[in-house]
PDB file of C-alpha atoms and ligand atoms in Angstrom:
ATOM      1  CA  MET Q   1      94.528 115.028  98.580  1.00 44.00           C
ATOM      2  CA  LYS Q   2      95.932 118.073  96.398  1.00 44.00           C
ATOM      3  CA  THR Q   3      98.117 120.483  97.963  1.00 43.00           C
ATOM      4  CA  MET Q   4      95.633 123.497  97.171  1.00 48.00           C
ATOM      5  CA  GLU Q   5      92.469 121.904  98.647  1.00 83.00           C
ATOM      6  CA  TYR Q   6      94.976 120.739 101.882  1.00 92.00           C
ATOM      7  CA  HIS Q   7      96.086 124.450 102.308  1.00 89.00           C
ATOM      8  CA  ASN Q   8      96.785 127.535 100.460  1.00 93.00           C
ATOM      9  CA  PRO Q   9      99.969 129.312 101.116  1.00 96.00           C
ATOM     10  CA  VAL Q  10      99.978 132.265 102.949  1.00 97.00           C
ATOM     11  CA  LEU Q  11     102.894 135.056 102.217  1.00 98.00           C
ATOM     12  CA  LEU Q  12     104.432 132.114  99.667  1.00 98.00           C
ATOM     13  CA  LYS Q  13     106.895 134.580  98.003  1.00 98.00           C
ATOM     14  CA  GLU Q  14     107.598 137.107 100.577  1.00 98.00           C
ATOM     15  CA  SER Q  15     108.559 134.095 103.298  1.00 98.00           C
ATOM     16  CA  VAL Q  16     110.660 132.398 100.699  1.00 98.00           C
ATOM     17  CA  ASP Q  17     112.323 135.446  99.857  1.00 98.00           C
ATOM     18  CA  GLY Q  18     112.798 136.560 102.888  1.00 98.00           C
ATOM     19  CA  LEU Q  19     115.330 133.391 103.426  1.00 98.00           C
ATOM     20  CA  ASN Q  20     117.228 134.266 100.876  1.00 98.00           C
ATOM     21  CA  VAL Q  21     117.872 130.618  99.534  1.00 98.00           C
ATOM     22  CA  LYS Q  22     121.437 130.145  98.805  1.00 98.00           C
ATOM     23  CA  PRO Q  23     121.273 126.939  96.162  1.00 98.00           C
ATOM     24  CA  ASP Q  24     123.193 124.759  97.882  1.00 98.00           C
ATOM     25  CA  GLY Q  25     122.152 125.184 101.783  1.00 98.00           C
ATOM     26  CA  VAL Q  26     120.156 123.555 103.957  1.00 98.00           C
ATOM     27  CA  TYR Q  27     116.743 124.789 105.321  1.00 99.00           C
ATOM     28  CA  VAL Q  28     114.030 123.460 107.267  1.00 99.00           C
ATOM     29  CA  ASP Q  29     110.525 124.296 106.849  1.00 98.00           C
ATOM     30  CA  VAL Q  30     108.818 123.192 110.917  1.00 98.00           C
ATOM     31  CA  THR Q  31     105.159 123.272 109.621  1.00 98.00           C
ATOM     32  CA  PHE Q  32     105.136 121.222 106.179  1.00 98.00           C
ATOM     33  CA  GLY Q  33     100.948 121.186 106.735  1.00 98.00           C
ATOM     34  CA  GLY Q  34     100.316 121.007 102.711  1.00 97.00           C
ATOM     35  CA  GLY Q  35     103.990 121.673 101.537  1.00 98.00           C
ATOM     36  CA  GLY Q  36     102.754 124.955 100.218  1.00 97.00           C
ATOM     37  CA  HIS Q  37     106.205 126.564 101.296  1.00 98.00           C
ATOM     38  CA  SER Q  38     108.463 123.677 100.933  1.00 98.00           C
ATOM     39  CA  LYS Q  39     107.355 123.314  96.946  1.00 98.00           C
ATOM     40  CA  GLU Q  40     109.022 126.954  97.122  1.00 98.00           C
ATOM     41  CA  ILE Q  41     112.083 126.607  98.299  1.00 98.00           C
ATOM     42  CA  LEU Q  42     112.608 123.538  96.594  1.00 98.00           C
ATOM     43  CA  SER Q  43     112.284 125.127  93.481  1.00 98.00           C
ATOM     44  CA  ARG Q  44     115.232 127.587  94.499  1.00 98.00           C
ATOM     45  CA  LEU Q  45     117.472 125.063  95.400  1.00 98.00           C
ATOM     46  CA  ASN Q  46     120.067 122.915  93.057  1.00 98.00           C
ATOM     47  CA  GLU Q  47     120.722 119.558  93.120  1.00 98.00           C
ATOM     48  CA  ASN Q  48     123.474 119.811  96.186  1.00 98.00           C
ATOM     49  CA  GLY Q  49     120.391 121.823  98.595  1.00 98.00           C
ATOM     50  CA  LYS Q  50     118.548 119.896 100.699  1.00 98.00           C
ATOM     51  CA  LEU Q  51     114.962 120.776 102.798  1.00 98.00           C
ATOM     52  CA  PHE Q  52     113.865 119.044 106.284  1.00 98.00           C
ATOM     53  CA  ALA Q  53     110.246 119.678 106.989  1.00 98.00           C
ATOM     54  CA  PHE Q  54     108.096 118.680 110.549  1.00 98.00           C
ATOM     55  CA  ASP Q  55     104.879 118.186 111.111  1.00 98.00           C
ATOM     56  CA  GLN Q  56     103.252 116.406 113.766  1.00 98.00           C
ATOM     57  CA  ASP Q  57      99.517 115.776 112.538  1.00 97.00           C
ATOM     58  CA  ALA Q  58      99.517 112.766 110.560  1.00 96.00           C
ATOM     59  CA  ASP Q  59      96.687 113.932 107.648  1.00 96.00           C
ATOM     60  CA  ALA Q  60     100.167 115.766 106.723  1.00 97.00           C
ATOM     61  CA  LEU Q  61     102.213 113.266 105.635  1.00 97.00           C
ATOM     62  CA  GLU Q  62     100.042 112.191 102.797  1.00 96.00           C
ATOM     63  CA  ASN Q  63     101.598 115.545 100.984  1.00 97.00           C
ATOM     64  CA  ALA Q  64     105.005 114.145 101.344  1.00 97.00           C
ATOM     65  CA  LEU Q  65     107.078 115.355  97.702  1.00 97.00           C
ATOM     66  CA  SER Q  66     109.272 112.377  96.593  1.00 97.00           C
ATOM     67  CA  ASP Q  67     112.315 114.118  95.804  1.00 98.00           C
ATOM     68  CA  SER Q  68     115.788 112.907  97.304  1.00 98.00           C
ATOM     69  CA  ARG Q  69     116.778 116.354  98.576  1.00 98.00           C
ATOM     70  CA  PHE Q  70     114.379 116.580 100.828  1.00 98.00           C
ATOM     71  CA  THR Q  71     112.945 114.756 104.079  1.00 98.00           C
ATOM     72  CA  LEU Q  72     109.797 114.907 105.932  1.00 98.00           C
ATOM     73  CA  ILE Q  73     109.815 114.732 109.997  1.00 98.00           C
ATOM     74  CA  HIS Q  74     106.856 113.394 111.585  1.00 98.00           C
ATOM     75  CA  GLU Q  75     107.428 115.363 115.242  1.00 98.00           C
ATOM     76  CA  ASN Q  76     106.177 118.020 117.349  1.00 98.00           C
ATOM     77  CA  PHE Q  77     108.817 120.894 115.815  1.00 98.00           C
ATOM     78  CA  ARG Q  78     109.972 121.722 119.862  1.00 98.00           C
ATOM     79  CA  TYR Q  79     112.272 118.695 118.640  1.00 98.00           C
ATOM     80  CA  ILE Q  80     114.060 120.479 116.649  1.00 98.00           C
ATOM     81  CA  LYS Q  81     117.933 120.174 117.241  1.00 98.00           C
ATOM     82  CA  ARG Q  82     117.117 116.611 118.596  1.00 98.00           C
ATOM     83  CA  PHE Q  83     115.429 115.282 115.306  1.00 98.00           C
ATOM     84  CA  LEU Q  84     117.453 117.422 113.213  1.00 98.00           C
ATOM     85  CA  ARG Q  85     120.578 116.132 114.638  1.00 98.00           C
ATOM     86  CA  PHE Q  86     119.302 112.069 113.988  1.00 98.00           C
ATOM     87  CA  HIS Q  87     119.309 113.315 110.184  1.00 98.00           C
ATOM     88  CA  GLY Q  88     123.280 114.070 110.721  1.00 98.00           C
ATOM     89  CA  VAL Q  89     122.388 118.196 110.719  1.00 98.00           C
ATOM     90  CA  LYS Q  90     124.154 120.590 112.807  1.00 97.00           C
ATOM     91  CA  LYS Q  91     123.838 124.017 111.715  1.00 98.00           C
ATOM     92  CA  VAL Q  92     121.367 124.838 108.501  1.00 98.00           C
ATOM     93  CA  ASP Q  93     120.644 128.426 106.410  1.00 98.00           C
ATOM     94  CA  GLY Q  94     117.356 128.860 107.564  1.00 98.00           C
ATOM     95  CA  ILE Q  95     113.956 128.179 109.379  1.00 99.00           C
ATOM     96  CA  LEU Q  96     110.886 128.641 108.335  1.00 98.00           C
ATOM     97  CA  ALA Q  97     107.408 128.528 109.910  1.00 98.00           C
ATOM     98  CA  ASP Q  98     103.614 129.064 109.042  1.00 98.00           C
ATOM     99  CA  PHE Q  99     102.565 128.623 112.330  1.00 97.00           C
ATOM    100  CA  GLY Q 100      98.937 127.761 113.163  1.00 91.00           C
ATOM    101  CA  VAL Q 101      96.424 125.256 112.019  1.00 94.00           C
ATOM    102  CA  SER Q 102      96.073 124.395 108.797  1.00 95.00           C
ATOM    103  CA  SER Q 103      92.822 125.173 106.292  1.00 93.00           C
ATOM    104  CA  HIS Q 104      92.579 120.691 106.163  1.00 94.00           C
ATOM    105  CA  GLN Q 105      92.388 120.493 110.131  1.00 94.00           C
ATOM    106  CA  PHE Q 106      89.571 123.845 109.859  1.00 91.00           C
ATOM    107  CA  ASP Q 107      87.995 121.947 107.106  1.00 92.00           C
ATOM    108  CA  VAL Q 108      87.813 118.389 108.161  1.00 93.00           C
ATOM    109  CA  ALA Q 109      84.818 118.949 111.212  1.00 93.00           C
ATOM    110  CA  GLU Q 110      85.749 115.157 113.204  1.00 94.00           C
ATOM    111  CA  ARG Q 111      89.239 117.232 114.011  1.00 96.00           C
ATOM    112  CA  GLY Q 112      87.004 119.696 115.798  1.00 93.00           C
ATOM    113  CA  PHE Q 113      89.175 123.224 114.972  1.00 95.00           C
ATOM    114  CA  SER Q 114      86.420 124.979 113.489  1.00 92.00           C
ATOM    115  CA  THR Q 115      83.163 126.780 115.052  1.00 90.00           C
ATOM    116  CA  ARG Q 116      81.855 126.090 111.952  1.00 90.00           C
ATOM    117  CA  PHE Q 117      80.765 122.776 112.657  1.00 92.00           C
ATOM    118  CA  GLU Q 118      79.338 120.395 115.043  1.00 92.00           C
ATOM    119  CA  ALA Q 119      81.446 117.691 116.241  1.00 95.00           C
ATOM    120  CA  ASP Q 120      83.696 116.223 119.708  1.00 96.00           C
ATOM    121  CA  LEU Q 121      85.339 119.010 121.463  1.00 97.00           C
ATOM    122  CA  ASP Q 122      89.332 117.926 120.709  1.00 97.00           C
ATOM    123  CA  MET Q 123      91.309 120.325 118.705  1.00 97.00           C
ATOM    124  CA  ARG Q 124      94.807 118.104 118.732  1.00 98.00           C
ATOM    125  CA  MET Q 125      97.080 118.520 115.854  1.00 97.00           C
ATOM    126  CA  ASN Q 126      99.044 115.698 116.566  1.00 97.00           C
ATOM    127  CA  GLN Q 127      96.265 112.597 117.154  1.00 94.00           C
ATOM    128  CA  LYS Q 128      97.984 110.618 118.859  1.00 95.00           C
ATOM    129  CA  ASN Q 129      98.083 112.951 121.948  1.00 96.00           C
ATOM    130  CA  LYS Q 130      96.701 112.589 125.225  1.00 96.00           C
ATOM    131  CA  LEU Q 131      95.203 115.855 125.927  1.00 98.00           C
ATOM    132  CA  SER Q 132      92.555 117.107 124.118  1.00 98.00           C
ATOM    133  CA  ALA Q 133      89.314 120.142 124.296  1.00 98.00           C
ATOM    134  CA  TYR Q 134      87.716 117.752 125.883  1.00 98.00           C
ATOM    135  CA  HIS Q 135      90.207 117.219 128.536  1.00 98.00           C
ATOM    136  CA  VAL Q 136      90.415 120.756 128.945  1.00 98.00           C
ATOM    137  CA  ILE Q 137      86.952 121.389 129.352  1.00 98.00           C
ATOM    138  CA  ASN Q 138      86.188 118.372 131.227  1.00 98.00           C
ATOM    139  CA  ASP Q 139      89.277 118.293 133.356  1.00 98.00           C
ATOM    140  CA  TYR Q 140      90.601 121.941 134.497  1.00 98.00           C
ATOM    141  CA  ASP Q 141      89.739 123.280 137.689  1.00 98.00           C
ATOM    142  CA  GLU Q 142      87.848 126.632 137.358  1.00 98.00           C
ATOM    143  CA  LEU Q 143      91.147 128.534 138.194  1.00 98.00           C
ATOM    144  CA  GLN Q 144      93.245 126.817 135.149  1.00 98.00           C
ATOM    145  CA  LEU Q 145      90.159 127.006 132.953  1.00 98.00           C
ATOM    146  CA  LYS Q 146      89.945 130.923 133.869  1.00 98.00           C
ATOM    147  CA  ASN Q 147      93.419 131.300 133.203  1.00 98.00           C
ATOM    148  CA  VAL Q 148      93.054 129.565 129.735  1.00 98.00           C
ATOM    149  CA  LEU Q 149      90.171 132.114 128.210  1.00 98.00           C
ATOM    150  CA  ALA Q 150      92.087 134.761 130.148  1.00 98.00           C
ATOM    151  CA  GLN Q 151      95.482 134.084 128.749  1.00 97.00           C
ATOM    152  CA  TYR Q 152      94.752 132.709 125.322  1.00 98.00           C
ATOM    153  CA  GLY Q 153      91.892 133.725 124.753  1.00 97.00           C
ATOM    154  CA  GLU Q 154      91.707 137.406 125.832  1.00 95.00           C
ATOM    155  CA  LEU Q 155      87.965 136.746 126.898  1.00 97.00           C
ATOM    156  CA  ARG Q 156      86.451 139.799 129.864  1.00 96.00           C
ATOM    157  CA  ALA Q 157      84.205 137.119 131.162  1.00 97.00           C
ATOM    158  CA  ALA Q 158      86.625 134.152 131.222  1.00 98.00           C
ATOM    159  CA  PRO Q 159      85.860 134.396 135.490  1.00 98.00           C
ATOM    160  CA  ALA Q 160      82.016 133.599 134.843  1.00 98.00           C
ATOM    161  CA  MET Q 161      82.426 131.603 131.713  1.00 98.00           C
ATOM    162  CA  ALA Q 162      85.109 129.139 133.517  1.00 98.00           C
ATOM    163  CA  LYS Q 163      81.838 129.227 136.678  1.00 98.00           C
ATOM    164  CA  LEU Q 164      79.254 127.760 134.318  1.00 98.00           C
ATOM    165  CA  ILE Q 165      81.250 125.400 132.519  1.00 98.00           C
ATOM    166  CA  VAL Q 166      82.769 124.056 136.170  1.00 98.00           C
ATOM    167  CA  GLU Q 167      78.908 124.143 137.175  1.00 98.00           C
ATOM    168  CA  TYR Q 168      77.223 122.382 134.354  1.00 97.00           C
ATOM    169  CA  ARG Q 169      80.144 119.228 134.102  1.00 96.00           C
ATOM    170  CA  GLU Q 170      78.329 118.585 137.710  1.00 96.00           C
ATOM    171  CA  THR Q 171      75.046 117.428 135.792  1.00 96.00           C
ATOM    172  CA  GLU Q 172      77.052 116.650 132.956  1.00 97.00           C
ATOM    173  CA  SER Q 173      80.280 116.070 130.693  1.00 98.00           C
ATOM    174  CA  ILE Q 174      80.495 118.356 127.736  1.00 98.00           C
ATOM    175  CA  VAL Q 175      81.023 116.798 125.011  1.00 97.00           C
ATOM    176  CA  THR Q 176      80.830 118.129 121.784  1.00 97.00           C
ATOM    177  CA  SER Q 177      81.093 121.864 120.255  1.00 96.00           C
ATOM    178  CA  GLU Q 178      77.522 121.982 120.240  1.00 95.00           C
ATOM    179  CA  GLN Q 179      76.962 121.491 124.304  1.00 96.00           C
ATOM    180  CA  LEU Q 180      79.511 123.897 125.128  1.00 97.00           C
ATOM    181  CA  LYS Q 181      78.142 126.801 122.662  1.00 96.00           C
ATOM    182  CA  ASN Q 182      74.564 126.126 124.698  1.00 96.00           C
ATOM    183  CA  VAL Q 183      76.876 126.196 127.685  1.00 97.00           C
ATOM    184  CA  LEU Q 184      78.486 129.029 127.319  1.00 97.00           C
ATOM    185  CA  ALA Q 185      75.526 130.658 125.093  1.00 96.00           C
ATOM    186  CA  LYS Q 186      74.688 134.574 127.514  1.00 96.00           C
ATOM    187  CA  PHE Q 187      78.414 135.272 126.029  1.00 97.00           C
ATOM    188  CA  LEU Q 188      77.645 134.920 122.797  1.00 96.00           C
ATOM    189  CA  PRO Q 189      74.736 137.330 122.115  1.00 91.00           C
ATOM    190  CA  PRO Q 190      74.389 137.151 117.758  1.00 91.00           C
ATOM    191  CA  ARG Q 191      75.733 140.248 116.766  1.00 92.00           C
ATOM    192  CA  HIS Q 192      79.359 139.418 119.209  1.00 92.00           C
ATOM    193  CA  ALA Q 193      79.006 135.662 118.056  1.00 94.00           C
ATOM    194  CA  ASN Q 194      81.244 134.629 115.762  1.00 93.00           C
ATOM    195  CA  LYS Q 195      84.315 136.896 117.460  1.00 95.00           C
ATOM    196  CA  VAL Q 196      83.990 135.926 121.011  1.00 97.00           C
ATOM    197  CA  LEU Q 197      84.035 132.039 119.806  1.00 96.00           C
ATOM    198  CA  ALA Q 198      86.244 131.808 117.742  1.00 95.00           C
ATOM    199  CA  GLN Q 199      88.250 133.903 121.229  1.00 97.00           C
ATOM    200  CA  ILE Q 200      86.946 130.589 123.184  1.00 98.00           C
ATOM    201  CA  TYR Q 201      88.085 127.947 119.906  1.00 97.00           C
ATOM    202  CA  GLN Q 202      91.278 130.285 119.934  1.00 97.00           C
ATOM    203  CA  ALA Q 203      91.984 129.543 123.754  1.00 98.00           C
ATOM    204  CA  ILE Q 204      91.379 126.138 124.008  1.00 98.00           C
ATOM    205  CA  ARG Q 205      93.729 125.060 120.947  1.00 98.00           C
ATOM    206  CA  ILE Q 206      97.062 127.426 122.302  1.00 98.00           C
ATOM    207  CA  GLU Q 207      96.114 125.229 125.108  1.00 98.00           C
ATOM    208  CA  VAL Q 208      95.480 121.568 124.014  1.00 98.00           C
ATOM    209  CA  ASN Q 209      98.877 122.281 121.325  1.00 98.00           C
ATOM    210  CA  GLN Q 210     100.177 124.226 124.499  1.00 98.00           C
ATOM    211  CA  GLU Q 211     101.488 126.316 121.818  1.00 98.00           C
ATOM    212  CA  ILE Q 212     102.991 129.041 124.250  1.00 98.00           C
ATOM    213  CA  GLU Q 213     105.626 126.476 125.577  1.00 98.00           C
ATOM    214  CA  VAL Q 214     106.179 124.941 122.460  1.00 98.00           C
ATOM    215  CA  LEU Q 215     107.151 128.031 120.847  1.00 98.00           C
ATOM    216  CA  LYS Q 216     109.226 128.869 123.338  1.00 98.00           C
ATOM    217  CA  GLU Q 217     110.705 125.965 123.124  1.00 98.00           C
ATOM    218  CA  PHE Q 218     111.643 126.388 119.529  1.00 98.00           C
ATOM    219  CA  LEU Q 219     112.513 129.624 119.186  1.00 98.00           C
ATOM    220  CA  GLN Q 220     115.318 129.333 121.917  1.00 97.00           C
ATOM    221  CA  GLN Q 221     116.603 126.309 119.426  1.00 98.00           C
ATOM    222  CA  THR Q 222     117.107 128.614 116.573  1.00 98.00           C
ATOM    223  CA  PRO Q 223     120.223 130.792 117.022  1.00 97.00           C
ATOM    224  CA  GLU Q 224     122.150 127.821 117.714  1.00 97.00           C
ATOM    225  CA  LEU Q 225     121.357 126.022 114.998  1.00 98.00           C
ATOM    226  CA  LEU Q 226     121.605 128.932 112.372  1.00 98.00           C
ATOM    227  CA  ASP Q 227     125.504 129.127 110.377  1.00 98.00           C
ATOM    228  CA  ASP Q 228     126.441 132.553 110.536  1.00 95.00           C
ATOM    229  CA  GLY Q 229     124.003 134.807 108.161  1.00 96.00           C
ATOM    230  CA  GLY Q 230     121.061 131.914 108.151  1.00 98.00           C
ATOM    231  CA  ARG Q 231     117.941 133.200 108.082  1.00 98.00           C
ATOM    232  CA  LEU Q 232     114.488 132.630 110.557  1.00 98.00           C
ATOM    233  CA  SER Q 233     111.600 133.589 108.579  1.00 98.00           C
ATOM    234  CA  PHE Q 234     108.152 133.222 110.666  1.00 98.00           C
ATOM    235  CA  ILE Q 235     104.853 133.928 109.728  1.00 98.00           C
ATOM    236  CA  SER Q 236     102.926 133.729 113.365  1.00 98.00           C
ATOM    237  CA  TYR Q 237      98.776 134.488 113.381  1.00 96.00           C
ATOM    238  CA  HIS Q 238      97.746 135.947 116.636  1.00 94.00           C
ATOM    239  CA  SER Q 239      99.222 138.857 118.602  1.00 94.00           C
ATOM    240  CA  LEU Q 240     100.170 136.159 121.816  1.00 96.00           C
ATOM    241  CA  GLU Q 241     101.777 134.210 118.872  1.00 97.00           C
ATOM    242  CA  ASP Q 242     103.604 137.580 117.042  1.00 97.00           C
ATOM    243  CA  ARG Q 243     104.802 139.415 120.341  1.00 96.00           C
ATOM    244  CA  LEU Q 244     106.868 136.401 121.199  1.00 97.00           C
ATOM    245  CA  VAL Q 245     108.640 136.383 117.800  1.00 98.00           C
ATOM    246  CA  LYS Q 246     109.087 139.999 118.022  1.00 97.00           C
ATOM    247  CA  ARG Q 247     110.499 139.469 121.111  1.00 96.00           C
ATOM    248  CA  PHE Q 248     112.685 137.537 120.817  1.00 97.00           C
ATOM    249  CA  ILE Q 249     114.020 138.323 117.440  1.00 97.00           C
ATOM    250  CA  ARG Q 250     114.760 141.943 119.142  1.00 94.00           C
ATOM    251  CA  ASN Q 251     116.055 140.140 122.476  1.00 93.00           C
ATOM    252  CA  GLY Q 252     116.858 136.506 122.768  1.00 94.00           C
ATOM    253  CA  LEU Q 253     114.465 136.886 125.491  1.00 92.00           C
ATOM    254  CA  PHE Q 254     110.340 136.327 126.218  1.00 94.00           C
ATOM    255  CA  GLU Q 255     111.047 138.916 128.977  1.00 89.00           C
ATOM    256  CA  GLY Q 256     113.305 141.900 130.289  1.00 85.00           C
ATOM    257  CA  GLU Q 257     115.767 143.474 128.810  1.00 84.00           C
ATOM    258  CA  PRO Q 258     119.553 141.109 127.206  1.00 85.00           C
ATOM    259  CA  GLU Q 259     122.735 140.989 129.093  1.00 81.00           C
ATOM    260  CA  ARG Q 260     125.894 143.156 127.867  1.00 84.00           C
ATOM    261  CA  ASP Q 261     129.336 142.377 126.956  1.00 84.00           C
ATOM    262  CA  MET Q 262     132.212 143.948 128.444  1.00 84.00           C
ATOM    263  CA  TYR Q 263     131.873 147.219 126.088  1.00 86.00           C
ATOM    264  CA  GLY Q 264     127.938 147.865 127.130  1.00 84.00           C
ATOM    265  CA  ASN Q 265     127.040 146.426 124.017  1.00 82.00           C
ATOM    266  CA  PHE Q 266     123.559 143.958 123.961  1.00 80.00           C
ATOM    267  CA  GLU Q 267     124.417 140.032 123.551  1.00 83.00           C
ATOM    268  CA  VAL Q 268     121.889 139.369 120.979  1.00 91.00           C
ATOM    269  CA  PRO Q 269     122.056 136.404 118.718  1.00 93.00           C
ATOM    270  CA  LEU Q 270     119.282 137.620 116.063  1.00 96.00           C
ATOM    271  CA  LYS Q 271     119.158 141.035 113.835  1.00 95.00           C
ATOM    272  CA  LYS Q 272     116.251 141.472 112.235  1.00 97.00           C
ATOM    273  CA  VAL Q 273     115.411 142.148 108.677  1.00 98.00           C
ATOM    274  CA  ASN Q 274     113.380 144.916 107.598  1.00 96.00           C
ATOM    275  CA  GLY Q 275     110.096 145.270 109.032  1.00 95.00           C
ATOM    276  CA  LEU Q 276     106.892 143.711 109.216  1.00 97.00           C
ATOM    277  CA  ILE Q 277     105.360 142.311 106.640  1.00 98.00           C
ATOM    278  CA  VAL Q 278     101.494 141.496 105.722  1.00 98.00           C
ATOM    279  CA  PRO Q 279      99.743 140.208 103.404  1.00 98.00           C
ATOM    280  CA  SER Q 280      97.872 142.615 100.152  1.00 98.00           C
ATOM    281  CA  LYS Q 281      94.839 143.297  99.783  1.00 97.00           C
ATOM    282  CA  GLU Q 282      94.361 141.008  96.985  1.00 97.00           C
ATOM    283  CA  GLU Q 283      95.855 138.293  98.818  1.00 97.00           C
ATOM    284  CA  ILE Q 284      93.172 138.763 101.188  1.00 97.00           C
ATOM    285  CA  LYS Q 285      90.628 139.024  98.786  1.00 97.00           C
ATOM    286  CA  LEU Q 286      91.551 135.843  97.808  1.00 95.00           C
ATOM    287  CA  ASN Q 287      92.523 133.725 100.668  1.00 94.00           C
ATOM    288  CA  ASN Q 288      90.934 135.261 103.891  1.00 92.00           C
ATOM    289  CA  ARG Q 289      92.747 132.924 106.181  1.00 91.00           C
ATOM    290  CA  ALA Q 290      96.128 135.470 105.165  1.00 96.00           C
ATOM    291  CA  ARG Q 291      93.939 138.262 107.230  1.00 95.00           C
ATOM    292  CA  SER Q 292      95.325 137.798 110.531  1.00 96.00           C
ATOM    293  CA  ALA Q 293      99.314 137.217 108.804  1.00 98.00           C
ATOM    294  CA  LYS Q 294     102.242 138.650 110.275  1.00 98.00           C
ATOM    295  CA  LEU Q 295     106.212 137.877 108.947  1.00 98.00           C
ATOM    296  CA  ARG Q 296     108.774 138.782 110.488  1.00 98.00           C
ATOM    297  CA  LEU Q 297     112.450 137.908 109.470  1.00 98.00           C
ATOM    298  CA  ALA Q 298     115.998 137.545 111.255  1.00 98.00           C
ATOM    299  CA  GLU Q 299     119.529 136.978 110.581  1.00 98.00           C
ATOM    300  CA  LYS Q 300     121.964 135.242 112.415  1.00 97.00           C
ATOM    301  CA  LYS Q 301     124.270 137.936 113.397  1.00 91.00           C
TER     302      LYS Q 301
HETATM  303  C1  LIG E   1      99.387 126.659 108.607  1.00 94.80           C
HETATM  304  S1  LIG E   1      99.997 125.779 108.248  1.00 94.80           S
HETATM  305  C2  LIG E   1     100.959 125.448 107.826  1.00 94.80           C
HETATM  306  C3  LIG E   1     101.056 125.265 105.922  1.00 94.80           C
HETATM  307  C4  LIG E   1     102.359 124.919 104.460  1.00 94.80           C
HETATM  308  N1  LIG E   1     102.873 126.319 105.411  1.00 94.80           N
HETATM  309  C5  LIG E   1     101.801 124.846 103.184  1.00 94.80           C
HETATM  310  O1  LIG E   1     101.636 125.900 102.792  1.00 94.80           O
HETATM  311  O2  LIG E   1     100.445 124.213 103.345  1.00 94.80           O
HETATM  312  C6  LIG E   1     100.745 124.679 109.845  1.00 94.80           C
HETATM  313  C7  LIG E   1     100.882 123.197 109.935  1.00 94.80           C
HETATM  314  O3  LIG E   1     102.122 123.278 111.106  1.00 94.80           O
HETATM  315  C8  LIG E   1     102.007 121.759 111.749  1.00 94.80           C
HETATM  316  N2  LIG E   1     101.692 122.576 113.341  1.00 94.80           N
HETATM  317  C9  LIG E   1     101.621 123.277 113.744  1.00 94.80           C
HETATM  318  N3  LIG E   1     102.659 123.432 114.936  1.00 94.80           N
HETATM  319  C10 LIG E   1     103.309 122.444 115.139  1.00 94.80           C
HETATM  320  C11 LIG E   1     104.499 121.943 115.782  1.00 94.80           C
HETATM  321  N4  LIG E   1     104.487 122.262 116.970  1.00 94.80           N
HETATM  322  N5  LIG E   1     105.302 120.646 115.450  1.00 94.80           N
HETATM  323  C12 LIG E   1     105.299 120.411 114.624  1.00 94.80           C
HETATM  324  N6  LIG E   1     103.929 120.415 113.112  1.00 94.80           N
HETATM  325  C13 LIG E   1     103.433 121.502 113.785  1.00 94.80           C
HETATM  326  C14 LIG E   1     100.257 122.233 112.023  1.00 94.80           C
HETATM  327  O4  LIG E   1      99.896 120.080 111.756  1.00 94.80           O
HETATM  328  C15 LIG E   1      99.833 122.074 110.429  1.00 94.80           C
HETATM  329  O5  LIG E   1      99.843 121.221 109.235  1.00 94.80           O
END
């Protein structure tokens, strides 16, 4: 499998520039995918530098780079601290994350991520996880379904959608994406069908992969892992994700205000570097998947 077919890296130069790579530093790419960002980081390291990468999807392992400075860890990045420790690493000089789903995951119909294909309801990034889109759609009660669709899909019709799904399930299970589309057909008028369907899929995917909880757990571990002056470079693809990243960089928290020290200054572990960075028009023209990308950078104080 060739890397460029697997995934075309987004904001490649900007995100790796943002790490301010020290040639002999230790770096982590927590979303390895096709390895586009990892290769760029490696190209900036000397023979003493090290790169650790994470991916929870077994398919990504085929792209592992054969380079003695590189280690690929087949785990969820919510356990970043634990697995870096396992490899003898307590502090790093930078962490890059390119959140979300790879083109490969979207393009393989059976994975169930894409609204373009008919497939069984799945959407698991880690094929070994028990929770799949099938379970969310068939086992969640009406309130749970409503909350998923409302919170993660920002769908106003979430209560009515949840009710319809639960009613339909009494006759038969909803196994395929086609069935789900038929059940929700009245919420998919031709003019808006793609947009609404994308929101429904986003909601289910976030729930299946527990993306919000995972992101919070991951973010909370990063300040402790960074050496002084170490950098974070994070690319988000939807507003829920970006909001958490932004708040965490600003406040070290997801809600409310940070505590003040004895002098009345806010105690925050990170400081932001530059403002929000988005892909150029040229990049979006060449790679449509870049269109919603938002890059934020931060440095350990
Ligand atoms: C957008 S792709 C990254 C593409 C990569 N930057 C490249 O250039 O090819 C996101 C990847 O991160 C992985 N991923 C997403 N969430 C993860 C998590 N919580 N733990 C480990 N891997 C995750 C996905 O399986 C996917 O392969």
